[in-house]
mmCIF file of C-alpha atoms and ligand atoms in Angstrom:
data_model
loop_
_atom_site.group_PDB
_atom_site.id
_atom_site.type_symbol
_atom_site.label_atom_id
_atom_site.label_comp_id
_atom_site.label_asym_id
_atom_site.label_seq_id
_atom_site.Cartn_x
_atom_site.Cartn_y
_atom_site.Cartn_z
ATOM 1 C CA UNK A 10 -12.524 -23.081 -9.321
ATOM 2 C CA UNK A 11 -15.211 -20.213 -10.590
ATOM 3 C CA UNK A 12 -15.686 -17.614 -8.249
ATOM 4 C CA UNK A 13 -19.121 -18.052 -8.832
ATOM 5 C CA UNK A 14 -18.697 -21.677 -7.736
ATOM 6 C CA UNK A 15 -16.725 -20.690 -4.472
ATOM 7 C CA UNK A 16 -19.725 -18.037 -3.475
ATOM 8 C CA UNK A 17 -22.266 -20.840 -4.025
ATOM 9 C CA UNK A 18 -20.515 -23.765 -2.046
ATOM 10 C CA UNK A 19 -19.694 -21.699 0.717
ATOM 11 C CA UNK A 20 -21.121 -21.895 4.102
ATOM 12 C CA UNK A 21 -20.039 -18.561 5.641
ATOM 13 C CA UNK A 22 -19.396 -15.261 3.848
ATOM 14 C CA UNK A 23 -15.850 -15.215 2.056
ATOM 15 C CA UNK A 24 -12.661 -13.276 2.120
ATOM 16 C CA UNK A 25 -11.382 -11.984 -0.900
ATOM 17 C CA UNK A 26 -8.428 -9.537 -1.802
ATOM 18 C CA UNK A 27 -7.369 -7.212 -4.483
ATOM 19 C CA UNK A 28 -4.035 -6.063 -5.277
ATOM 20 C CA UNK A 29 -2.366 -3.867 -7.912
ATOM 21 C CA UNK A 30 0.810 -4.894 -9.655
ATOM 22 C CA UNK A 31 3.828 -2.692 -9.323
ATOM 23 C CA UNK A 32 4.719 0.260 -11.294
ATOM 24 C CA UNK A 33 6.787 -0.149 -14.636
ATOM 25 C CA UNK A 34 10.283 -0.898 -13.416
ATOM 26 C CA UNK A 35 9.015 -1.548 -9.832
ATOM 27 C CA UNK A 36 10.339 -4.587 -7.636
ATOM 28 C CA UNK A 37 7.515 -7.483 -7.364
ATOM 29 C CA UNK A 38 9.416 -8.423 -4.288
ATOM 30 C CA UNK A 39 7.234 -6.209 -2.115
ATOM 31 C CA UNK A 40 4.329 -7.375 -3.372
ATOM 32 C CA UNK A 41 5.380 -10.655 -3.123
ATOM 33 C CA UNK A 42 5.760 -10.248 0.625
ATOM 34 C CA UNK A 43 2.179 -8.844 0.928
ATOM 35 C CA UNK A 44 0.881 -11.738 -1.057
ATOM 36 C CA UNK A 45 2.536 -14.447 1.414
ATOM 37 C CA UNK A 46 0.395 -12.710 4.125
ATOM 38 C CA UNK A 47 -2.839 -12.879 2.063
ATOM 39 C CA UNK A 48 -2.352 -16.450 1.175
ATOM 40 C CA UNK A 49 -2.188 -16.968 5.366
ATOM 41 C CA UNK A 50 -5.727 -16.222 5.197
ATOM 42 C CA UNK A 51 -7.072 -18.928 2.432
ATOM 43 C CA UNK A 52 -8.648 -16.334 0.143
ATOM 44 C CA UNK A 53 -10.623 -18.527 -2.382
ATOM 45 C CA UNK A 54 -9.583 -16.122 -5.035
ATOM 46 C CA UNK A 55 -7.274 -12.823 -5.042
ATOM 47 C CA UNK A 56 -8.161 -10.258 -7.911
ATOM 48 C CA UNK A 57 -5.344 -8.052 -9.643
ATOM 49 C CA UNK A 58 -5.738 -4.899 -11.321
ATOM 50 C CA UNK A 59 -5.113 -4.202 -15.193
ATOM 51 C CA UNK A 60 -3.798 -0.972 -16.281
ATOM 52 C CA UNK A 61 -4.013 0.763 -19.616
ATOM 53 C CA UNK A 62 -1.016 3.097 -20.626
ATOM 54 C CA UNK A 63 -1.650 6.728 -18.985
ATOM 55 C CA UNK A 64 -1.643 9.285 -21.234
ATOM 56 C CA UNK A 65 -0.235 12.957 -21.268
ATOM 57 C CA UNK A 66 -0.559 15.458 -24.384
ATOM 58 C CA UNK A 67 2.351 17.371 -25.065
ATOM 59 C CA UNK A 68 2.679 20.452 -27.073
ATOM 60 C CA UNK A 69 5.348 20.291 -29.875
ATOM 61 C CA UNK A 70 7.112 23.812 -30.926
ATOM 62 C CA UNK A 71 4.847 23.959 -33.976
ATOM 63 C CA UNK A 72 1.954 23.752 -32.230
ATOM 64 C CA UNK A 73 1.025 19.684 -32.434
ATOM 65 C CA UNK A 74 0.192 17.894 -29.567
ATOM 66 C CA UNK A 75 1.709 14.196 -29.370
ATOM 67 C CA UNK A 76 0.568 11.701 -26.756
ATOM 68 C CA UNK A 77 3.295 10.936 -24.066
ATOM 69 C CA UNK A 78 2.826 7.536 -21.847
ATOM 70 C CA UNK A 79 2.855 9.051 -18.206
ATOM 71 C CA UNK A 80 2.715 5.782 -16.572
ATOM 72 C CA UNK A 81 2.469 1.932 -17.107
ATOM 73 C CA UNK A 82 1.809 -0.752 -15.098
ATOM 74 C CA UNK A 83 2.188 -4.049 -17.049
ATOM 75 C CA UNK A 84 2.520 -7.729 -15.284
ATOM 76 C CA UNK A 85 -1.389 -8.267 -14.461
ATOM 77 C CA UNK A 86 -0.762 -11.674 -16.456
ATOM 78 C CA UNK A 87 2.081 -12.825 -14.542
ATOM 79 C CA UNK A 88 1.341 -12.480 -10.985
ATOM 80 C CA UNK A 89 -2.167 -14.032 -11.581
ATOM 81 C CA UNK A 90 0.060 -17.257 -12.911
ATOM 82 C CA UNK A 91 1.880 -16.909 -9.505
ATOM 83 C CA UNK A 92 -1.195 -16.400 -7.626
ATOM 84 C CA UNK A 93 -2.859 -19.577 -9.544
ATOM 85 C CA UNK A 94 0.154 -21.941 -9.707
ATOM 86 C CA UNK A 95 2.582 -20.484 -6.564
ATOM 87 C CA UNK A 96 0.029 -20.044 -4.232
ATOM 88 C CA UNK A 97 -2.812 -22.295 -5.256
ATOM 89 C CA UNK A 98 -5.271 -19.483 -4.744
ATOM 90 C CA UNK A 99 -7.534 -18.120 -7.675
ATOM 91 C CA UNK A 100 -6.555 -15.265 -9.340
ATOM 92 C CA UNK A 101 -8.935 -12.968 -10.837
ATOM 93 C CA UNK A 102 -7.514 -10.647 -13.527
ATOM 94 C CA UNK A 103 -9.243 -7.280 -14.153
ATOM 95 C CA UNK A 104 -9.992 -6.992 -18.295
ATOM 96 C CA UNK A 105 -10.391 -3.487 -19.430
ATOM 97 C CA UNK A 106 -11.558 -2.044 -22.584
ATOM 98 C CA UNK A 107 -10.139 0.898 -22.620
ATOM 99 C CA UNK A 108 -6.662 1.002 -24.034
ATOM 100 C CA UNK A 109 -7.195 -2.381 -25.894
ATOM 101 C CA UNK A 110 -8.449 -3.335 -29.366
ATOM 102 C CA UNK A 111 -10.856 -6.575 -29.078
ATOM 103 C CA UNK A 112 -8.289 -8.445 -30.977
ATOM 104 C CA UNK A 113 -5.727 -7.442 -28.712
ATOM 105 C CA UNK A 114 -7.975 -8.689 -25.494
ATOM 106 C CA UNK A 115 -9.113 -11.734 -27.879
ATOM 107 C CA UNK A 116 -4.960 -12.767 -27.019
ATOM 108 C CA UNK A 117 -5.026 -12.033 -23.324
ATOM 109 C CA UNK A 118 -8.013 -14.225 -22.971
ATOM 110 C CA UNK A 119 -6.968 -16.784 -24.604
ATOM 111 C CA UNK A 120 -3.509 -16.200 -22.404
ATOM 112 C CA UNK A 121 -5.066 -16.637 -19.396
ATOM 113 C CA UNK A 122 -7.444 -19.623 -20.697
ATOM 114 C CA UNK A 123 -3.760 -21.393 -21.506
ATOM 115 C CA UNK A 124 -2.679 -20.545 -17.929
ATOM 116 C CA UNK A 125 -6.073 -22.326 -16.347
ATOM 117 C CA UNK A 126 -7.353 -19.262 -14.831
ATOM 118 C CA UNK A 127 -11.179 -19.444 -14.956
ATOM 119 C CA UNK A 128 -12.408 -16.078 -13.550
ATOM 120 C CA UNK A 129 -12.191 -12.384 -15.056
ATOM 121 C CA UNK A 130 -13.502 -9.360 -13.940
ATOM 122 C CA UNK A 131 -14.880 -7.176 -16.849
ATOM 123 C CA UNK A 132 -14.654 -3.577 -16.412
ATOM 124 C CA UNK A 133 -14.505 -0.533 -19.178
ATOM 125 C CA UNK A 134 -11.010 1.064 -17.476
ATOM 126 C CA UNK A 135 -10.076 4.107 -15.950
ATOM 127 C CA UNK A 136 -10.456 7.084 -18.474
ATOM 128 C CA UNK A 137 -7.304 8.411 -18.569
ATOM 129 C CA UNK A 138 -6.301 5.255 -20.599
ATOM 130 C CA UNK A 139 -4.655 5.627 -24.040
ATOM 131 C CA UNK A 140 -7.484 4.619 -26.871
ATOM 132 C CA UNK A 141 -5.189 3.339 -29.918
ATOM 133 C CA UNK A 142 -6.460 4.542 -33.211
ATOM 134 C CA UNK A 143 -8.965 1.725 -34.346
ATOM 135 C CA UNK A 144 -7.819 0.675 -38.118
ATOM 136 C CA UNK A 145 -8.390 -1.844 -40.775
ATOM 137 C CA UNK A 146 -11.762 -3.243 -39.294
ATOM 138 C CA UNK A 147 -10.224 -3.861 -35.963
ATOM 139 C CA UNK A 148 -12.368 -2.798 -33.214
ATOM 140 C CA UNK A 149 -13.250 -1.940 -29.561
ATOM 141 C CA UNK A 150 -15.159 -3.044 -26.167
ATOM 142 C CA UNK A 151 -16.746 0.665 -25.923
ATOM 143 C CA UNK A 152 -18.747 -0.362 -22.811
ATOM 144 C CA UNK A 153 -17.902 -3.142 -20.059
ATOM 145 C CA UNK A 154 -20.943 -4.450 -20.880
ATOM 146 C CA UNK A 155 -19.718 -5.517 -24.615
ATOM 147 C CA UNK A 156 -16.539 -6.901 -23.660
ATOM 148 C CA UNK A 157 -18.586 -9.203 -21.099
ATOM 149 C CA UNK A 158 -20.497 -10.392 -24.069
ATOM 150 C CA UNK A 159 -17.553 -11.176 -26.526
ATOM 151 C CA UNK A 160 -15.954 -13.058 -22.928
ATOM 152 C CA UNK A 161 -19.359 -14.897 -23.163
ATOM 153 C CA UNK A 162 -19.362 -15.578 -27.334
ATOM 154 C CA UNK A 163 -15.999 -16.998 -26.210
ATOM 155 C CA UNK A 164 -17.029 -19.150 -23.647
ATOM 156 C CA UNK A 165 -19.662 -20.502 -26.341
ATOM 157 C CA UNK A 166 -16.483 -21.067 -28.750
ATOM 158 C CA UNK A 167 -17.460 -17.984 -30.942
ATOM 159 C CA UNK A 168 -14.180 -16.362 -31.301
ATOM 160 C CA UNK A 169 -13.816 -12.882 -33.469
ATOM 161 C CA UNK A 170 -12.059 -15.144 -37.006
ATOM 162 C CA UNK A 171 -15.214 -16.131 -38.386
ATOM 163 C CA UNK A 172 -13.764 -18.931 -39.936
ATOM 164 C CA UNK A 173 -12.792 -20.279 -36.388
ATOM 165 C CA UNK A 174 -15.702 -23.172 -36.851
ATOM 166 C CA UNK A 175 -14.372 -25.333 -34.554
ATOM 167 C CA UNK A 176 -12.474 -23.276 -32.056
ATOM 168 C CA UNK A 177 -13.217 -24.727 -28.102
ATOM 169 C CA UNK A 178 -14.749 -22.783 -25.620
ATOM 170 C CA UNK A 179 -13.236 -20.761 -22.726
ATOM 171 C CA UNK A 180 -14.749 -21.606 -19.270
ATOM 172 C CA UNK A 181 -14.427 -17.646 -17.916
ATOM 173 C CA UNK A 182 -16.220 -16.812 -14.435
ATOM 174 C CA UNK A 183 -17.043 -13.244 -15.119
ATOM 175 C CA UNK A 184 -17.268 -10.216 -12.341
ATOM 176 C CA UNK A 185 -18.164 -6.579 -12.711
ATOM 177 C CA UNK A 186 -18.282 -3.662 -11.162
ATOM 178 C CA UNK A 187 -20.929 -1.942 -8.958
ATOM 179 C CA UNK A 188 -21.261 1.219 -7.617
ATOM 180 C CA UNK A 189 -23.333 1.544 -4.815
ATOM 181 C CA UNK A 190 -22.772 5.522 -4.923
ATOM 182 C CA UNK A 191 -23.280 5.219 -8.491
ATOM 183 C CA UNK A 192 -20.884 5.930 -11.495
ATOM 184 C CA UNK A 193 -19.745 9.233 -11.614
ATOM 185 C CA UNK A 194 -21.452 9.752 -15.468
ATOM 186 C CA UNK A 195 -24.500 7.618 -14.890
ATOM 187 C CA UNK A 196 -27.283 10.302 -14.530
ATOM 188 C CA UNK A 197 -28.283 8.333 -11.124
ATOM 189 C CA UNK A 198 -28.128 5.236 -9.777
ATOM 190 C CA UNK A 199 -31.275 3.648 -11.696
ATOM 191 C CA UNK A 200 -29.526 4.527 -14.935
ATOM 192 C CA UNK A 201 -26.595 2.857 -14.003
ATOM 193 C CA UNK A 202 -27.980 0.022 -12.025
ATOM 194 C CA UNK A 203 -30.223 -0.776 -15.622
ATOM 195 C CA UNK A 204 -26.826 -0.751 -17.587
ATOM 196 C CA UNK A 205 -25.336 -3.431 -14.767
ATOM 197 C CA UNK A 206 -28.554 -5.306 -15.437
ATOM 198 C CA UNK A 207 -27.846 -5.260 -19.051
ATOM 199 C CA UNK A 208 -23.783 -7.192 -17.986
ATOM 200 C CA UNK A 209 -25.642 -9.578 -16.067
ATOM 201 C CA UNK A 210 -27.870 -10.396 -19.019
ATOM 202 C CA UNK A 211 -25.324 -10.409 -20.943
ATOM 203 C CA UNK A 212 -23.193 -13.496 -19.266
ATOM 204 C CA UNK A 213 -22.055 -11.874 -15.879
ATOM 205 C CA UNK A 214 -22.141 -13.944 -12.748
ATOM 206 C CA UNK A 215 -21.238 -11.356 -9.923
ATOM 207 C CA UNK A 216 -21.365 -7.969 -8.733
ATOM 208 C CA UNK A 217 -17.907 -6.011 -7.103
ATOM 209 C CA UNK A 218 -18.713 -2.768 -5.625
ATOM 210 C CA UNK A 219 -16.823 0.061 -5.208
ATOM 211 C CA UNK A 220 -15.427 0.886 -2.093
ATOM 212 C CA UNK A 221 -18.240 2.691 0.446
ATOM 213 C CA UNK A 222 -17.703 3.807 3.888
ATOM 214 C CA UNK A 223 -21.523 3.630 4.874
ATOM 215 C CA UNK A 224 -22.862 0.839 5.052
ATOM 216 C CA UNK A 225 -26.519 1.981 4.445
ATOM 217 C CA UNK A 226 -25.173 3.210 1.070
ATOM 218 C CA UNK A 227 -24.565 -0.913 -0.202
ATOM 219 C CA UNK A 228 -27.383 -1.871 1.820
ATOM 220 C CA UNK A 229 -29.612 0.521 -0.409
ATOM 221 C CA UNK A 230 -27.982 -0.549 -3.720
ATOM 222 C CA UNK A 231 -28.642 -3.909 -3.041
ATOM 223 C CA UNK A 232 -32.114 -3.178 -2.826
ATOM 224 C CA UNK A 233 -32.435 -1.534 -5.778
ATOM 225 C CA UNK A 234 -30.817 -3.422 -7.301
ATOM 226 C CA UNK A 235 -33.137 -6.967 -6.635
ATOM 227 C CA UNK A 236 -36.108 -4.416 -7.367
ATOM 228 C CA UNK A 237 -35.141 -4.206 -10.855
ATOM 229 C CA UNK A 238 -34.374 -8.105 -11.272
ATOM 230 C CA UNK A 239 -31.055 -8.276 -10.438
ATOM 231 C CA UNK A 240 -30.441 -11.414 -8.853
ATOM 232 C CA UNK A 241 -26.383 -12.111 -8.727
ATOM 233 C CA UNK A 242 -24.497 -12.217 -5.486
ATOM 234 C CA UNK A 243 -23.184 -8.407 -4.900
ATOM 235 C CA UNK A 244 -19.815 -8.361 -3.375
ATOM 236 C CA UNK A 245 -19.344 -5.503 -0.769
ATOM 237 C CA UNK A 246 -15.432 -3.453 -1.549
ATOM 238 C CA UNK A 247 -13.821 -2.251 1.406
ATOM 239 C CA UNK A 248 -10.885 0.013 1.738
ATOM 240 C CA UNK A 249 -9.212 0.923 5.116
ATOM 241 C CA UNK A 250 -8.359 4.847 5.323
ATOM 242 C CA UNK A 251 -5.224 5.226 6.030
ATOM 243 C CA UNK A 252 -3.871 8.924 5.515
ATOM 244 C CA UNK A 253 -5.411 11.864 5.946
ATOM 245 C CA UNK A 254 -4.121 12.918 2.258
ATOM 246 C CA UNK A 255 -7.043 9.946 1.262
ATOM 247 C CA UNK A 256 -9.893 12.361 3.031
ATOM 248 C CA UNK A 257 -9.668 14.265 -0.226
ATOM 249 C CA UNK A 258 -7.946 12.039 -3.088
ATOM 250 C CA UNK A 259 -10.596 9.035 -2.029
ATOM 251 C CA UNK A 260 -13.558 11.416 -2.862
ATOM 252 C CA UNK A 261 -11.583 12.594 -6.246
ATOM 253 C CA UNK A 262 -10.513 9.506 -8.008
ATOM 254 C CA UNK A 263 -13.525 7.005 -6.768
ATOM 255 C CA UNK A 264 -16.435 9.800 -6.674
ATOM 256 C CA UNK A 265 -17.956 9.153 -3.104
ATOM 257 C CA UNK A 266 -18.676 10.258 0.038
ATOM 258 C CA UNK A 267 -17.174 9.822 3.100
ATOM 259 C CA UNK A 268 -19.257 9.973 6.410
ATOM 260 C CA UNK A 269 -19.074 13.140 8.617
ATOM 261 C CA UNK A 270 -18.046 11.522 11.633
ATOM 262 C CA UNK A 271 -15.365 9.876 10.130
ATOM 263 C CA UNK A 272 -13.808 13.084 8.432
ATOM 264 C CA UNK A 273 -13.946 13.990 12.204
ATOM 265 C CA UNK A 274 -12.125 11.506 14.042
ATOM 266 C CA UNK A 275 -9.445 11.780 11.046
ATOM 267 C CA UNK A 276 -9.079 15.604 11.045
ATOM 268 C CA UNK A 277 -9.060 15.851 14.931
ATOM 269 C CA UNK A 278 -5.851 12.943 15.082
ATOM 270 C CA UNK A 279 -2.030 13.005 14.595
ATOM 271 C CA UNK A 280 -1.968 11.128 10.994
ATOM 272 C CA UNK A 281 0.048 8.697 12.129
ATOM 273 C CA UNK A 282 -2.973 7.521 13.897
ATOM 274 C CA UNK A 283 -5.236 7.681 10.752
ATOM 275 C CA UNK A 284 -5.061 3.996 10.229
ATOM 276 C CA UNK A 285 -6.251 2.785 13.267
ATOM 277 C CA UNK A 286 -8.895 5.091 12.523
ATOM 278 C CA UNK A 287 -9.891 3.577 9.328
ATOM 279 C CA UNK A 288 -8.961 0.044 11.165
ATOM 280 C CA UNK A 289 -11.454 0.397 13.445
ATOM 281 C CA UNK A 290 -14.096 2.063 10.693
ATOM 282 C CA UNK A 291 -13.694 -0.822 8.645
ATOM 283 C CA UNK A 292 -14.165 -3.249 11.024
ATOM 284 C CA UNK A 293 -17.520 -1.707 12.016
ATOM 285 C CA UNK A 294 -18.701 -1.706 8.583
ATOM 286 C CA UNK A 295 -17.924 -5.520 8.365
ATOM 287 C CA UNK A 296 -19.025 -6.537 11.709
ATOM 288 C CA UNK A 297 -22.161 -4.872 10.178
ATOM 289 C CA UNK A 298 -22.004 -6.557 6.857
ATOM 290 C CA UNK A 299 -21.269 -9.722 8.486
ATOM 291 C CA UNK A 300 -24.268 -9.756 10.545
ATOM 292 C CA UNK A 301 -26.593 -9.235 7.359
ATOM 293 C CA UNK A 302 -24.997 -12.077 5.780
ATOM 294 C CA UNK A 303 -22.966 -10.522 2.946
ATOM 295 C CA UNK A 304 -21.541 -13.165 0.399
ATOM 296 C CA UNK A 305 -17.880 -12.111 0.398
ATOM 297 C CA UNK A 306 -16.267 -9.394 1.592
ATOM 298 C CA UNK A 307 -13.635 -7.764 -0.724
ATOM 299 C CA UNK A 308 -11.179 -6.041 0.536
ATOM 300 C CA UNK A 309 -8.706 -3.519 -1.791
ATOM 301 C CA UNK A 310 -5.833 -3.798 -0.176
ATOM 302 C CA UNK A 311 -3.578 -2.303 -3.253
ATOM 303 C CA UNK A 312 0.356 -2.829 -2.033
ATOM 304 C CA UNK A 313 0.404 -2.285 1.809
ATOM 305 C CA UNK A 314 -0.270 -5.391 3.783
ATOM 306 C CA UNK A 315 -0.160 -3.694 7.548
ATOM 307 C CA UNK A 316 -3.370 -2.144 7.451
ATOM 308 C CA UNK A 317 -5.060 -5.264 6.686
ATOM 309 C CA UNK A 318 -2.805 -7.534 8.954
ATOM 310 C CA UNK A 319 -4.660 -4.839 11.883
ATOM 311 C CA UNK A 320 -8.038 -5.331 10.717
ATOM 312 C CA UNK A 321 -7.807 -9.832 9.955
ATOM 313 C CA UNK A 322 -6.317 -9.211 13.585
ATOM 314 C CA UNK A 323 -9.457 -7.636 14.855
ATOM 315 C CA UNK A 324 -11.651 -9.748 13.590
ATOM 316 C CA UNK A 325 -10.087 -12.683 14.660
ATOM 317 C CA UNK A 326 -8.282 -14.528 11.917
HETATM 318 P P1 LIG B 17 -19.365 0.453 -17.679
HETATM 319 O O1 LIG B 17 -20.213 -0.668 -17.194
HETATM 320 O O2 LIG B 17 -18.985 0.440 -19.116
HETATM 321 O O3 LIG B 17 -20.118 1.808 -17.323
HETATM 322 C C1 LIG B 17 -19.469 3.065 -17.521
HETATM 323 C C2 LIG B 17 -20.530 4.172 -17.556
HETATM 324 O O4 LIG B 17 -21.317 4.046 -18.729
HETATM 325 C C3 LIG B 17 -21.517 4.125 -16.394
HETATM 326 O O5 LIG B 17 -21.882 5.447 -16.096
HETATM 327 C C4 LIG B 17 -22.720 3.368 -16.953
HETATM 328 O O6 LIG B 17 -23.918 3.753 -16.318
HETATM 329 C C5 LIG B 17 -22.680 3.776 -18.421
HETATM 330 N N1 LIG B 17 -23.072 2.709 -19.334
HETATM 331 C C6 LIG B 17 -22.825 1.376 -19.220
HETATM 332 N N2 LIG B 17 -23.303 0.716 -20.290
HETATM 333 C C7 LIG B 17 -23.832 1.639 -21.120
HETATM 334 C C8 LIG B 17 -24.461 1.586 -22.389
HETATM 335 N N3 LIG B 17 -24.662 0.412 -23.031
HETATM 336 N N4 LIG B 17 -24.892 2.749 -22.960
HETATM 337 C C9 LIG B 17 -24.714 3.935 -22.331
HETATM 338 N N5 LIG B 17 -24.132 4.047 -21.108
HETATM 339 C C10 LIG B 17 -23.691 2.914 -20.516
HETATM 340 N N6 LIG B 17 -10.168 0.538 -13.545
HETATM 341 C C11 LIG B 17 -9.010 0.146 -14.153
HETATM 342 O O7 LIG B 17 -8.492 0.863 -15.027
HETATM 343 N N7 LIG B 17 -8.411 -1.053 -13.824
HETATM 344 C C12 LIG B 17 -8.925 -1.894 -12.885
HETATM 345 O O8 LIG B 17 -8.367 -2.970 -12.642
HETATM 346 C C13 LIG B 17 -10.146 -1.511 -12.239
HETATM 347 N N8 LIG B 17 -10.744 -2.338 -11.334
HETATM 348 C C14 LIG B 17 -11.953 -1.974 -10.780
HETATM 349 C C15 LIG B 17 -12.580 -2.849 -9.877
HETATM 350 C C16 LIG B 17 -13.791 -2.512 -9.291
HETATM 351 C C17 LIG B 17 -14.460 -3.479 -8.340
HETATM 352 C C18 LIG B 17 -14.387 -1.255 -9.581
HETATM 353 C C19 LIG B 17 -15.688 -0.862 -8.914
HETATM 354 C C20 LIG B 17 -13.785 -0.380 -10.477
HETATM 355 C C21 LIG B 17 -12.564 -0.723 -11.093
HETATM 356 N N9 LIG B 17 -11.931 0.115 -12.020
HETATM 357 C C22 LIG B 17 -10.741 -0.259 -12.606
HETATM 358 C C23 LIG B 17 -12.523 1.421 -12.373
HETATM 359 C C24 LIG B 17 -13.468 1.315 -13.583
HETATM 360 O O9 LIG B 17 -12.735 0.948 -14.735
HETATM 361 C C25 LIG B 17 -14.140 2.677 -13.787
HETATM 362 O O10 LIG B 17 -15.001 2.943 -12.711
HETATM 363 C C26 LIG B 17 -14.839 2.871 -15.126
HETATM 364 O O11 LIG B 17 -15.056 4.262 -15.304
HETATM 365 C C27 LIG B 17 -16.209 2.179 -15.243
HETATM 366 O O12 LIG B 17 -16.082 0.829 -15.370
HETATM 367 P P2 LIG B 17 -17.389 -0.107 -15.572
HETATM 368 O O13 LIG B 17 -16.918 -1.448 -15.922
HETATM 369 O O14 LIG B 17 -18.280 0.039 -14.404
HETATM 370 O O15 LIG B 17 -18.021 0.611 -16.878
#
């Protein structure tokens, strides 16, 4: 089923998950074991992250530079076929642009239209990605906001082979990304929220935010956001602190805030105790978010299934 379809059916708000699949060489037995306890909770749908080769320049003795992969993290395709067909939950695939040709994301579309998966979430990619050298008239998805519209050309059958009169439609579900804190090279958040308008125009059918730790930060965007005509359900992303190391590195890779009183309670504890700390933050924020009737709550729970385990356990599931 669409994502879409699950928000609009539902009665109460839904539970969602996001994981990220292993490192290259990495054992999918450990995430297997987190999966089997998100499946105890019935998550309509479980996203999983897509990763574009990580890139290092290194100098050469004559004074080159020549791109090194740092780090890879391949198998998106695969666990959302174990998701879909071991588990019987939806999966949700993150598409990037960065990192792919559109020919080369033409293929994993039609991949995961083969394997019956319905929903995507369309999102430009972290920038450390490896851009391959664009040649003989292939081309790229520059902004998420173009790769959302060649998901939607495919949905209408229009695949990039002109000749391709007769090719049949994909049926994608597509998601995007919000950030509530704004992107960190939007000039502000109007800027940015106009350029999410312009994905939902262009064939998107939901909003994912970025992971917040106040509340009034979402409940702000949201308003904004149905100021300037945007009407799709926006999906609140929560992530439980759970190391003091993450009072810094949270702020440096995903460019927000976190509150003063909770950099408080964190730096004044033994960090063993950190994630009862963020436990207990995050289930004020979605006793909170609950009460004002959020559509979903997504939680990015990455490869660690304890944390959330706490928090499913505090809210009574
Ligand atoms: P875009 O919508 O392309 O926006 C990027 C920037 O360009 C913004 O500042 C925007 O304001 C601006 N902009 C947009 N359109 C235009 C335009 N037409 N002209 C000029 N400026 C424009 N990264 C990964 O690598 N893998 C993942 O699986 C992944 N999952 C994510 C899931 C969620 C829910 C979120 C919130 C982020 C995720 N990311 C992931 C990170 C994401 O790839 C980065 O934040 C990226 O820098 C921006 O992605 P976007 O889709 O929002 O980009």
């Amino acid at each position: 089923m669409k994502v879409i379809e699950h928000l609009e059916k539902a009665n109460d708000t839904i539970i969602s998950f996001e994981i990220i699949p292993p490192k290259r060489g990495g054992d999918l037995n450990q995430l297997l074991s987190v999966l089997d306890v998100l499946a105890k909770y019935n998550p309509p749908f479980i996203d999983i992250t897509s990763h574009a080769a990580e890139v290092i320049y290194e100098e050469t003795n004559s004074g080159d530079f020549r791109v090194k992969v740092k780090r890879k993290r391949p198998g998106t395709l695969g666990i959302c076929a174990l998701i879909q067909h071991k588990y019987n939950i939806d999966a949700v695939p993150h598409v990037i642009c960065n990192g792919f040709t559109k020919e080369e994301t033409e293929d994993f579309l039609i991949e995961l239209h083969y394997l019956g998966i319905s929903n995507l979430l369309a999102i430009k990619g972290d920038n450390s990605a490896f851009q391959k050298p664009v040649s003989f008239g292939r081309s790229i998805n520059r902004y998420a906001v173009d790769l959302v519209q060649q998901i939607d050309n495919m949905n209408k059958g229009i695949y990039l082979e002109e000749e391709l009169l007769d090719a049949s439609p994909t049926r994608f579900s597509v998601g995007i990304a919000g950030y509530p804190e704004k992107h960190f090279e939007a000039p502000n958040l109007l800027t940015d929220l106009k350029y999410t308008k312009q994905k939902i125009d262009a064939g998107a059918d939901y909003i994912v935010t970025q992971m917040f730790y106040d509340n009034q930060k979402y409940f702000e965007y949201v308003k904004t956001a149905r100021e300037i005509g945007i009407d799709a359900p926006i999906i609140p992303g929560i992530k439980i602190l759970t190391s003091k190391k993450q009072l810094t590195s949270v702020p440096r890779n995903f460019y927000i805030d976190l509150p003063e009183d909770l950099i408080e309670e964190v730096m004044a504890a033994d960090d063993k105790h950190t994630v009862d700390i963020g436990v207990e933050w995050a289930y004020k924020q979605v006793t909170e978010l609950l009460d004002n009737g959020v559509p979903a709550l997504h939680f990015y729970v990455m490869q660690r299934s304890a944390p959330i385990k706490k928090l499913m356990k505090k809210l009574g599931y």
